[in-house]
Structure formats: structure tokens, C-alpha cells
Amino acid sequence: MIAGLSLPQKSLPPKYFYDDAGSRLFERICRLPEYYLTRAELALTRRHIAAIARFAGKGCELIEYGSGESLKTPLLIRALRPAAYLPVDISRAALRGAAERLGRQFPWLEIVPVHGDFLRPIELPRARAPRVVYFPGSTIGNLTPDEAHAFLSMTRGQAARMLVGVDLRKDAAVLHAAYNDSRHVTAAFNLNLLARINRELGADFDLWSFAHYAFYHPAEGRIEMHLVSLARQNVRIGPHRFAFEAGESIHSESSYKYSIEGFRELAARAGYAAQNAWTDGKGLFALHALKAVYRNERQKKSGSDPDSFSSS
Ligand code: SAH
Ligand code: AVI
């Protein structure tokens, strides 16, 4: 927080949105009429589930990064009958809620929740079946291209196959509405970051003197969310003091949108070959099927390729 607020363009990593309140607000966002992403990804997953299951392979271990409430996962669990499901999330509340719900829904399923930050190396339990990484929701769009590259390089060492949900580039008006919803839930989600800093770090942000601001940056291909200071003011976090000019902002999130080709290029740089990309009927969202390309047998083994998998 201190480092981010000390930058010339104040900036905080979006992973801090997700305390209990933030996770609940995100769940509400997913149900908003303007937030098409969740509905589009659910629709395309239903539509192409047979092909998705053929790609992933039945009986695998399914690792889901940024699992949240695991909303789309039941579709995969039914189709894949995985040997184990490993949801990975930074939000303990979301992880607990999803594990309890899926445990009731699929009593035969082994669920191994992993609490952690996927921007750092994650320790996973030992694999007992070929692994498939599932990263839905376009959470990859919240990473910078460098972070996305590092993340994909990490998952390549964990699983040979990967399914990634990515929001497609589209009309800026549609994007603008999705991040400026009429019920102001996205604004509450954004402002909760400041409320969380107040709660957990004893800061004195006055929430009424900051406003949610989100816009599409066409050259960067991303939505930017900011918290704009409505007045000239100082904010304290412990012994640190941060000065804000009126109109100055904290950049709180980027949400990159990728064309199919653009995302394939990013994945290829991290050592993945594109196998397929399924989209919804309206062409809003894509689910990419990627296969790791290994340069030698040692690399292949670390990625637990089904063709080379051994449980020893
Ligand atoms: N996959 C769900 C939720 C997406 S919201 C869906 O498709 O709807 C993004 C999720 O990623 C949240 O649950 C958040 O807690 C988690 N998350 C964000 N950054 C993270 C990080 N660095 N490490 C682990 N989890 C993270
Ligand atoms: C989790 N992530 C993909 C969401 C997104 O669309 O970038 C977070 C979000 N931010 C504002 N609304 C939703």
C-alpha cells in the first residue's frame, strides 16, 4: 500500500479488493444486467461442454485459480468427474463458501482448497492424476501482460493443459456500461478497497471524498478503474501521509481485453500452443484451450502431461 501510494500515478494491485466484503460485492457484480462477462462465459461453457471435457480429459485433477464462488465449476465437475478439485484463492471467505457448497453438491468429490496469492509461487499438494488448470472469469485480464506471462510460465510447470476464460475486445459502450453499472455496485466494490485499508491498516480515507471512475483505454485495450479524489486532501496510514490534489486518482484495477489472436500470442510467449477457443453466441467472451509445449522430457514431466504422467 505504502509503495503503491508513493508512485507518481498512485496505484494499488487489484488482488486487495477481495476481503469478505469485496468478494460479496464481486458476486453481486456477476449478477448485474450490464456485467455480461459471467453470463457469456456460463453460456459458452454450457454450449461447448462436450468439447471442453474431451480437451481436459476425464478423471484429471482440476486446479482452479481465482476460483471465487466457483460459479462455472459445477459444469466442469459434472462433465469431467475430476479425481480432485483444487480451488486456489486469496479470499478465505470465498474459498470456504465455495468448498462447502461444492462439497454438498458433489459428495464424492475430493476438494482441496488452497489459500494463496497466485502472483507468487504456489505450493500445491503432490499430483495423483494428470492436472488441468482452469482460470475462468477473465481474471487474467486483471494482470499486467508481464504478470500474465509470469503466471502462465508458472502454470506450465503444474499442468500440461489449461483452460483460460478471456473477455474479448468489443464496443467501448458495452464495456463502459459493464464497469459503470446503474446500481453502483462496481463503485461500491472499488471504494471498498479504501474501506478495507481503513479497517485493516487504520487509515483515515474519507470515502465520501473519493469517487469511482472507470473508462476504456483503446490504445492499451483495457478498462481502467480509478478512485478519484474529489478535493485537495491528506490521508494517513499509520505514520505515513499521502497528499492528493483535487482530481488526482489511485489506479485500482486494469481489466485487459484480448482478441483471440492477441491472447494466443501472449500464451505462445509463455510456451503454450493454442488448441481451441470457444466463444458464446454473441461473441463477447472466449474460453481458450492451451497445451504446454515442452522442450525436453524433464519439463514435460513437471507439467504432468497425461502422455507422460507417472504417479511415482
Ligand atoms: N473465477 C470466478 C471469480 C473471479 S473474481 C469467476 O469466474 O467468477 C477474481 C477471483 O480471483 C476472486 O475470487 C479473487 O479473490 C481471486 N484473486 C484475485 N487476485 C488473486 C491473487 N493474486 N491470488 C489468488 N486469488 C486472487
Ligand atoms: C475479476 N475480474 C475479471 C473483474 C473484471 O471484470 O475485471 C473484476 C471487476 N472489476 C470491476 N468489475 C469487475
PDB file of C-alpha atoms in Angstrom, residues 107-302:
ATOM      1  CA  PRO A 107     -20.263 -35.518  -2.033  1.00  0.00           C
ATOM      2  CA  TRP A 108     -17.999 -37.941  -3.981  1.00  0.00           C
ATOM      3  CA  LEU A 109     -15.520 -35.191  -4.929  1.00  0.00           C
ATOM      4  CA  GLU A 110     -12.217 -34.642  -3.110  1.00  0.00           C
ATOM      5  CA  ILE A 111     -11.910 -30.875  -2.598  1.00  0.00           C
ATOM      6  CA  VAL A 112      -8.536 -29.429  -1.571  1.00  0.00           C
ATOM      7  CA  PRO A 113      -8.835 -25.637  -1.043  1.00  0.00           C
ATOM      8  CA  VAL A 114      -5.544 -23.758  -1.379  1.00  0.00           C
ATOM      9  CA  HIS A 115      -5.330 -20.288   0.128  1.00  0.00           C
ATOM     10  CA  GLY A 116      -2.680 -18.200  -1.617  1.00  0.00           C
ATOM     11  CA  ASP A 117      -1.583 -15.445  -3.972  1.00  0.00           C
ATOM     12  CA  PHE A 118      -1.149 -16.769  -7.493  1.00  0.00           C
ATOM     13  CA  LEU A 119       1.223 -13.927  -8.357  1.00  0.00           C
ATOM     14  CA  ARG A 120       3.761 -15.730  -6.174  1.00  0.00           C
ATOM     15  CA  PRO A 121       4.949 -19.328  -6.427  1.00  0.00           C
ATOM     16  CA  ILE A 122       2.184 -21.567  -5.047  1.00  0.00           C
ATOM     17  CA  GLU A 123       2.878 -24.842  -3.218  1.00  0.00           C
ATOM     18  CA  LEU A 124       0.390 -27.438  -4.418  1.00  0.00           C
ATOM     19  CA  PRO A 125      -0.016 -30.919  -2.953  1.00  0.00           C
ATOM     20  CA  ARG A 126       1.546 -33.748  -4.930  1.00  0.00           C
ATOM     21  CA  ALA A 127      -0.363 -34.723  -8.097  1.00  0.00           C
ATOM     22  CA  ARG A 128      -2.039 -38.118  -8.222  1.00  0.00           C
ATOM     23  CA  ALA A 129      -3.551 -37.744 -11.707  1.00  0.00           C
ATOM     24  CA  PRO A 130      -2.845 -35.526 -14.736  1.00  0.00           C
ATOM     25  CA  ARG A 131      -3.658 -31.942 -13.917  1.00  0.00           C
ATOM     26  CA  VAL A 132      -5.660 -29.336 -15.788  1.00  0.00           C
ATOM     27  CA  VAL A 133      -5.518 -25.656 -14.848  1.00  0.00           C
ATOM     28  CA  TYR A 134      -8.784 -23.724 -15.119  1.00  0.00           C
ATOM     29  CA  PHE A 135      -8.610 -19.901 -14.941  1.00  0.00           C
ATOM     30  CA  PRO A 136     -12.068 -18.533 -15.787  1.00  0.00           C
ATOM     31  CA  GLY A 137     -13.690 -15.127 -15.380  1.00  0.00           C
ATOM     32  CA  SER A 138     -11.069 -13.131 -17.322  1.00  0.00           C
ATOM     33  CA  THR A 139      -9.146 -12.703 -14.075  1.00  0.00           C
ATOM     34  CA  ILE A 140      -6.061 -12.971 -16.304  1.00  0.00           C
ATOM     35  CA  GLY A 141      -7.174  -9.574 -17.666  1.00  0.00           C
ATOM     36  CA  ASN A 142      -6.512  -8.047 -14.227  1.00  0.00           C
ATOM     37  CA  LEU A 143      -2.825  -8.944 -14.560  1.00  0.00           C
ATOM     38  CA  THR A 144      -0.377  -6.762 -16.472  1.00  0.00           C
ATOM     39  CA  PRO A 145       0.953  -8.519 -19.597  1.00  0.00           C
ATOM     40  CA  ASP A 146       4.215  -9.178 -17.679  1.00  0.00           C
ATOM     41  CA  GLU A 147       2.316 -10.670 -14.715  1.00  0.00           C
ATOM     42  CA  ALA A 148       0.202 -12.753 -17.094  1.00  0.00           C
ATOM     43  CA  HIS A 149       3.385 -14.065 -18.724  1.00  0.00           C
ATOM     44  CA  ALA A 150       4.880 -14.968 -15.319  1.00  0.00           C
ATOM     45  CA  PHE A 151       1.611 -16.622 -14.239  1.00  0.00           C
ATOM     46  CA  LEU A 152       1.385 -18.717 -17.421  1.00  0.00           C
ATOM     47  CA  SER A 153       5.032 -19.740 -17.036  1.00  0.00           C
ATOM     48  CA  MET A 154       4.220 -20.944 -13.505  1.00  0.00           C
ATOM     49  CA  THR A 155       1.134 -22.955 -14.519  1.00  0.00           C
ATOM     50  CA  ARG A 156       3.095 -24.547 -17.364  1.00  0.00           C
ATOM     51  CA  GLY A 157       5.152 -26.284 -14.688  1.00  0.00           C
ATOM     52  CA  GLN A 158       1.985 -27.569 -12.991  1.00  0.00           C
ATOM     53  CA  ALA A 159      -0.218 -28.867 -15.778  1.00  0.00           C
ATOM     54  CA  ALA A 160       0.071 -29.633 -19.465  1.00  0.00           C
ATOM     55  CA  ARG A 161      -3.431 -28.414 -20.282  1.00  0.00           C
ATOM     56  CA  MET A 162      -5.060 -25.160 -19.439  1.00  0.00           C
ATOM     57  CA  LEU A 163      -8.474 -23.564 -19.910  1.00  0.00           C
ATOM     58  CA  VAL A 164      -8.473 -19.758 -19.673  1.00  0.00           C
ATOM     59  CA  GLY A 165     -11.543 -17.521 -19.838  1.00  0.00           C
ATOM     60  CA  VAL A 166     -10.786 -14.199 -21.529  1.00  0.00           C
ATOM     61  CA  ASP A 167     -13.019 -11.201 -22.177  1.00  0.00           C
ATOM     62  CA  LEU A 168     -12.933 -10.231 -25.860  1.00  0.00           C
ATOM     63  CA  ARG A 169     -12.372  -6.727 -27.249  1.00  0.00           C
ATOM     64  CA  LYS A 170     -15.654  -5.095 -28.164  1.00  0.00           C
ATOM     65  CA  ASP A 171     -17.660  -1.879 -28.491  1.00  0.00           C
ATOM     66  CA  ALA A 172     -16.408   0.570 -25.855  1.00  0.00           C
ATOM     67  CA  ALA A 173     -20.012   1.468 -24.907  1.00  0.00           C
ATOM     68  CA  VAL A 174     -20.703  -2.128 -23.829  1.00  0.00           C
ATOM     69  CA  LEU A 175     -17.506  -2.167 -21.770  1.00  0.00           C
ATOM     70  CA  HIS A 176     -18.255   1.223 -20.253  1.00  0.00           C
ATOM     71  CA  ALA A 177     -21.705   0.068 -19.086  1.00  0.00           C
ATOM     72  CA  ALA A 178     -20.265  -3.139 -17.564  1.00  0.00           C
ATOM     73  CA  TYR A 179     -17.878  -1.156 -15.340  1.00  0.00           C
ATOM     74  CA  ASN A 180     -20.270   1.736 -14.589  1.00  0.00           C
ATOM     75  CA  ASP A 181     -23.418  -0.151 -13.625  1.00  0.00           C
ATOM     76  CA  SER A 182     -26.598   1.738 -12.870  1.00  0.00           C
ATOM     77  CA  ARG A 183     -26.908   0.230  -9.348  1.00  0.00           C
ATOM     78  CA  HIS A 184     -23.384   1.460  -8.457  1.00  0.00           C
ATOM     79  CA  VAL A 185     -22.254  -1.964  -7.224  1.00  0.00           C
ATOM     80  CA  THR A 186     -18.964  -1.610  -9.127  1.00  0.00           C
ATOM     81  CA  ALA A 187     -18.466   1.775  -7.437  1.00  0.00           C
ATOM     82  CA  ALA A 188     -19.014   0.127  -4.033  1.00  0.00           C
ATOM     83  CA  PHE A 189     -16.567  -2.656  -4.992  1.00  0.00           C
ATOM     84  CA  ASN A 190     -13.926  -0.075  -5.935  1.00  0.00           C
ATOM     85  CA  LEU A 191     -14.490   2.094  -2.817  1.00  0.00           C
ATOM     86  CA  ASN A 192     -14.360  -0.995  -0.575  1.00  0.00           C
ATOM     87  CA  LEU A 193     -10.612  -1.012  -1.230  1.00  0.00           C
ATOM     88  CA  LEU A 194     -10.314   2.246   0.731  1.00  0.00           C
ATOM     89  CA  ALA A 195     -12.707   0.978   3.418  1.00  0.00           C
ATOM     90  CA  ARG A 196     -10.516  -2.124   3.744  1.00  0.00           C
ATOM     91  CA  ILE A 197      -7.351  -0.024   4.141  1.00  0.00           C
ATOM     92  CA  ASN A 198      -9.156   1.931   6.876  1.00  0.00           C
ATOM     93  CA  ARG A 199     -10.324  -1.292   8.589  1.00  0.00           C
ATOM     94  CA  GLU A 200      -7.094  -3.257   8.393  1.00  0.00           C
ATOM     95  CA  LEU A 201      -4.369  -0.601   8.396  1.00  0.00           C
ATOM     96  CA  GLY A 202      -6.090   2.077  10.479  1.00  0.00           C
ATOM     97  CA  ALA A 203      -6.018   4.618   7.619  1.00  0.00           C
ATOM     98  CA  ASP A 204      -8.322   7.642   7.539  1.00  0.00           C
ATOM     99  CA  PHE A 205      -9.655   7.677   3.970  1.00  0.00           C
ATOM    100  CA  ASP A 206     -12.902   9.692   3.842  1.00  0.00           C
ATOM    101  CA  LEU A 207     -14.953   7.528   1.455  1.00  0.00           C
ATOM    102  CA  TRP A 208     -17.240  10.447   0.582  1.00  0.00           C
ATOM    103  CA  SER A 209     -14.352  12.420  -0.873  1.00  0.00           C
ATOM    104  CA  PHE A 210     -13.355   9.723  -3.392  1.00  0.00           C
ATOM    105  CA  ALA A 211     -15.340   8.662  -6.460  1.00  0.00           C
ATOM    106  CA  HIS A 212     -15.350   5.573  -8.687  1.00  0.00           C
ATOM    107  CA  TYR A 213     -14.188   6.279 -12.240  1.00  0.00           C
ATOM    108  CA  ALA A 214     -13.862   3.639 -14.982  1.00  0.00           C
ATOM    109  CA  PHE A 215     -13.127   4.103 -18.674  1.00  0.00           C
ATOM    110  CA  TYR A 216     -11.906   2.106 -21.667  1.00  0.00           C
ATOM    111  CA  HIS A 217      -8.386   2.901 -22.868  1.00  0.00           C
ATOM    112  CA  PRO A 218      -8.448   1.772 -26.525  1.00  0.00           C
ATOM    113  CA  ALA A 219      -4.688   2.017 -27.155  1.00  0.00           C
ATOM    114  CA  GLU A 220      -3.975  -0.238 -24.159  1.00  0.00           C
ATOM    115  CA  GLY A 221      -7.038  -2.445 -24.789  1.00  0.00           C
ATOM    116  CA  ARG A 222      -8.086  -2.213 -21.161  1.00  0.00           C
ATOM    117  CA  ILE A 223     -10.670  -0.854 -18.796  1.00  0.00           C
ATOM    118  CA  GLU A 224      -9.016   1.252 -16.113  1.00  0.00           C
ATOM    119  CA  MET A 225     -10.669   1.723 -12.746  1.00  0.00           C
ATOM    120  CA  HIS A 226      -9.625   4.664 -10.601  1.00  0.00           C
ATOM    121  CA  LEU A 227     -10.564   6.190  -7.264  1.00  0.00           C
ATOM    122  CA  VAL A 228     -10.584   9.933  -7.834  1.00  0.00           C
ATOM    123  CA  SER A 229     -10.003  12.392  -5.012  1.00  0.00           C
ATOM    124  CA  LEU A 230     -12.801  14.978  -5.082  1.00  0.00           C
ATOM    125  CA  ALA A 231     -10.783  17.520  -3.090  1.00  0.00           C
ATOM    126  CA  ARG A 232      -7.273  18.515  -2.142  1.00  0.00           C
ATOM    127  CA  GLN A 233      -6.630  16.393   0.944  1.00  0.00           C
ATOM    128  CA  ASN A 234      -4.188  14.364   3.018  1.00  0.00           C
ATOM    129  CA  VAL A 235      -4.668  10.765   4.032  1.00  0.00           C
ATOM    130  CA  ARG A 236      -2.807   8.996   6.826  1.00  0.00           C
ATOM    131  CA  ILE A 237      -1.857   5.340   7.076  1.00  0.00           C
ATOM    132  CA  GLY A 238      -0.069   4.932  10.398  1.00  0.00           C
ATOM    133  CA  PRO A 239       2.944   7.290  10.329  1.00  0.00           C
ATOM    134  CA  HIS A 240       2.676   7.827   6.543  1.00  0.00           C
ATOM    135  CA  ARG A 241       0.909  10.801   4.990  1.00  0.00           C
ATOM    136  CA  PHE A 242      -0.240  10.930   1.367  1.00  0.00           C
ATOM    137  CA  ALA A 243      -1.208  14.181  -0.336  1.00  0.00           C
ATOM    138  CA  PHE A 244      -3.933  14.218  -3.001  1.00  0.00           C
ATOM    139  CA  GLU A 245      -4.682  17.067  -5.396  1.00  0.00           C
ATOM    140  CA  ALA A 246      -8.344  17.527  -6.353  1.00  0.00           C
ATOM    141  CA  GLY A 247      -8.889  15.236  -9.351  1.00  0.00           C
ATOM    142  CA  GLU A 248      -5.850  13.082  -8.623  1.00  0.00           C
ATOM    143  CA  SER A 249      -6.546   9.353  -8.716  1.00  0.00           C
ATOM    144  CA  ILE A 250      -5.454   5.969  -7.450  1.00  0.00           C
ATOM    145  CA  HIS A 251      -5.364   3.467 -10.340  1.00  0.00           C
ATOM    146  CA  SER A 252      -7.036   0.480  -8.655  1.00  0.00           C
ATOM    147  CA  GLU A 253      -7.533  -2.026 -11.490  1.00  0.00           C
ATOM    148  CA  SER A 254      -6.878  -2.722 -15.141  1.00  0.00           C
ATOM    149  CA  SER A 255      -9.035  -5.207 -16.972  1.00  0.00           C
ATOM    150  CA  TYR A 256      -7.342  -6.147 -20.252  1.00  0.00           C
ATOM    151  CA  LYS A 257      -9.491  -7.307 -23.159  1.00  0.00           C
ATOM    152  CA  TYR A 258      -7.853  -9.566 -25.740  1.00  0.00           C
ATOM    153  CA  SER A 259      -8.729 -10.624 -29.260  1.00  0.00           C
ATOM    154  CA  ILE A 260      -8.406 -14.377 -29.797  1.00  0.00           C
ATOM    155  CA  GLU A 261      -5.146 -13.816 -31.695  1.00  0.00           C
ATOM    156  CA  GLY A 262      -3.811 -11.301 -29.149  1.00  0.00           C
ATOM    157  CA  PHE A 263      -4.290 -13.759 -26.303  1.00  0.00           C
ATOM    158  CA  ARG A 264      -2.781 -16.619 -28.312  1.00  0.00           C
ATOM    159  CA  GLU A 265       0.362 -14.523 -28.844  1.00  0.00           C
ATOM    160  CA  LEU A 266       0.647 -13.905 -25.093  1.00  0.00           C
ATOM    161  CA  ALA A 267       0.158 -17.634 -24.380  1.00  0.00           C
ATOM    162  CA  ALA A 268       2.666 -18.636 -27.075  1.00  0.00           C
ATOM    163  CA  ARG A 269       5.332 -16.397 -25.495  1.00  0.00           C
ATOM    164  CA  ALA A 270       4.829 -18.375 -22.253  1.00  0.00           C
ATOM    165  CA  GLY A 271       5.172 -21.738 -24.046  1.00  0.00           C
ATOM    166  CA  TYR A 272       1.566 -22.675 -24.772  1.00  0.00           C
ATOM    167  CA  ALA A 273       0.125 -23.790 -28.103  1.00  0.00           C
ATOM    168  CA  ALA A 274      -3.489 -22.868 -28.805  1.00  0.00           C
ATOM    169  CA  GLN A 275      -5.710 -25.930 -29.259  1.00  0.00           C
ATOM    170  CA  ASN A 276      -9.112 -24.285 -29.465  1.00  0.00           C
ATOM    171  CA  ALA A 277     -11.079 -21.186 -28.462  1.00  0.00           C
ATOM    172  CA  TRP A 278     -14.798 -21.413 -27.792  1.00  0.00           C
ATOM    173  CA  THR A 279     -16.998 -18.320 -27.733  1.00  0.00           C
ATOM    174  CA  ASP A 280     -20.586 -17.546 -26.722  1.00  0.00           C
ATOM    175  CA  GLY A 281     -23.283 -16.916 -29.337  1.00  0.00           C
ATOM    176  CA  LYS A 282     -22.799 -13.110 -29.121  1.00  0.00           C
ATOM    177  CA  GLY A 283     -19.002 -13.243 -29.471  1.00  0.00           C
ATOM    178  CA  LEU A 284     -18.443 -11.461 -26.151  1.00  0.00           C
ATOM    179  CA  PHE A 285     -16.168 -13.894 -24.348  1.00  0.00           C
ATOM    180  CA  ALA A 286     -13.701 -16.694 -25.185  1.00  0.00           C
ATOM    181  CA  LEU A 287     -12.538 -19.829 -23.416  1.00  0.00           C
ATOM    182  CA  HIS A 288      -9.058 -20.806 -24.634  1.00  0.00           C
ATOM    183  CA  ALA A 289      -7.778 -24.372 -24.603  1.00  0.00           C
ATOM    184  CA  LEU A 290      -3.983 -24.324 -24.347  1.00  0.00           C
ATOM    185  CA  LYS A 291      -1.455 -27.112 -24.383  1.00  0.00           C
ATOM    186  CA  ALA A 292       2.027 -26.640 -22.959  1.00  0.00           C
ATOM    187  CA  VAL A 293       4.899 -27.081 -25.356  1.00  0.00           C
ATOM    188  CA  TYR A 294       7.867 -28.729 -23.635  1.00  0.00           C
ATOM    189  CA  ARG A 295      11.433 -28.512 -24.875  1.00  0.00           C
ATOM    190  CA  ASN A 296      12.591 -31.689 -23.115  1.00  0.00           C
ATOM    191  CA  GLU A 297      11.338 -34.689 -21.111  1.00  0.00           C
ATOM    192  CA  ARG A 298      12.151 -33.108 -17.705  1.00  0.00           C
ATOM    193  CA  GLN A 299       9.936 -30.113 -18.457  1.00  0.00           C
ATOM    194  CA  LYS A 300       7.232 -32.427 -19.759  1.00  0.00           C
ATOM    195  CA  LYS A 301       7.199 -34.433 -16.547  1.00  0.00           C
ATOM    196  CA  SER A 302       6.967 -31.365 -14.289  1.00  0.00           C
TER     197      SER A 302
END
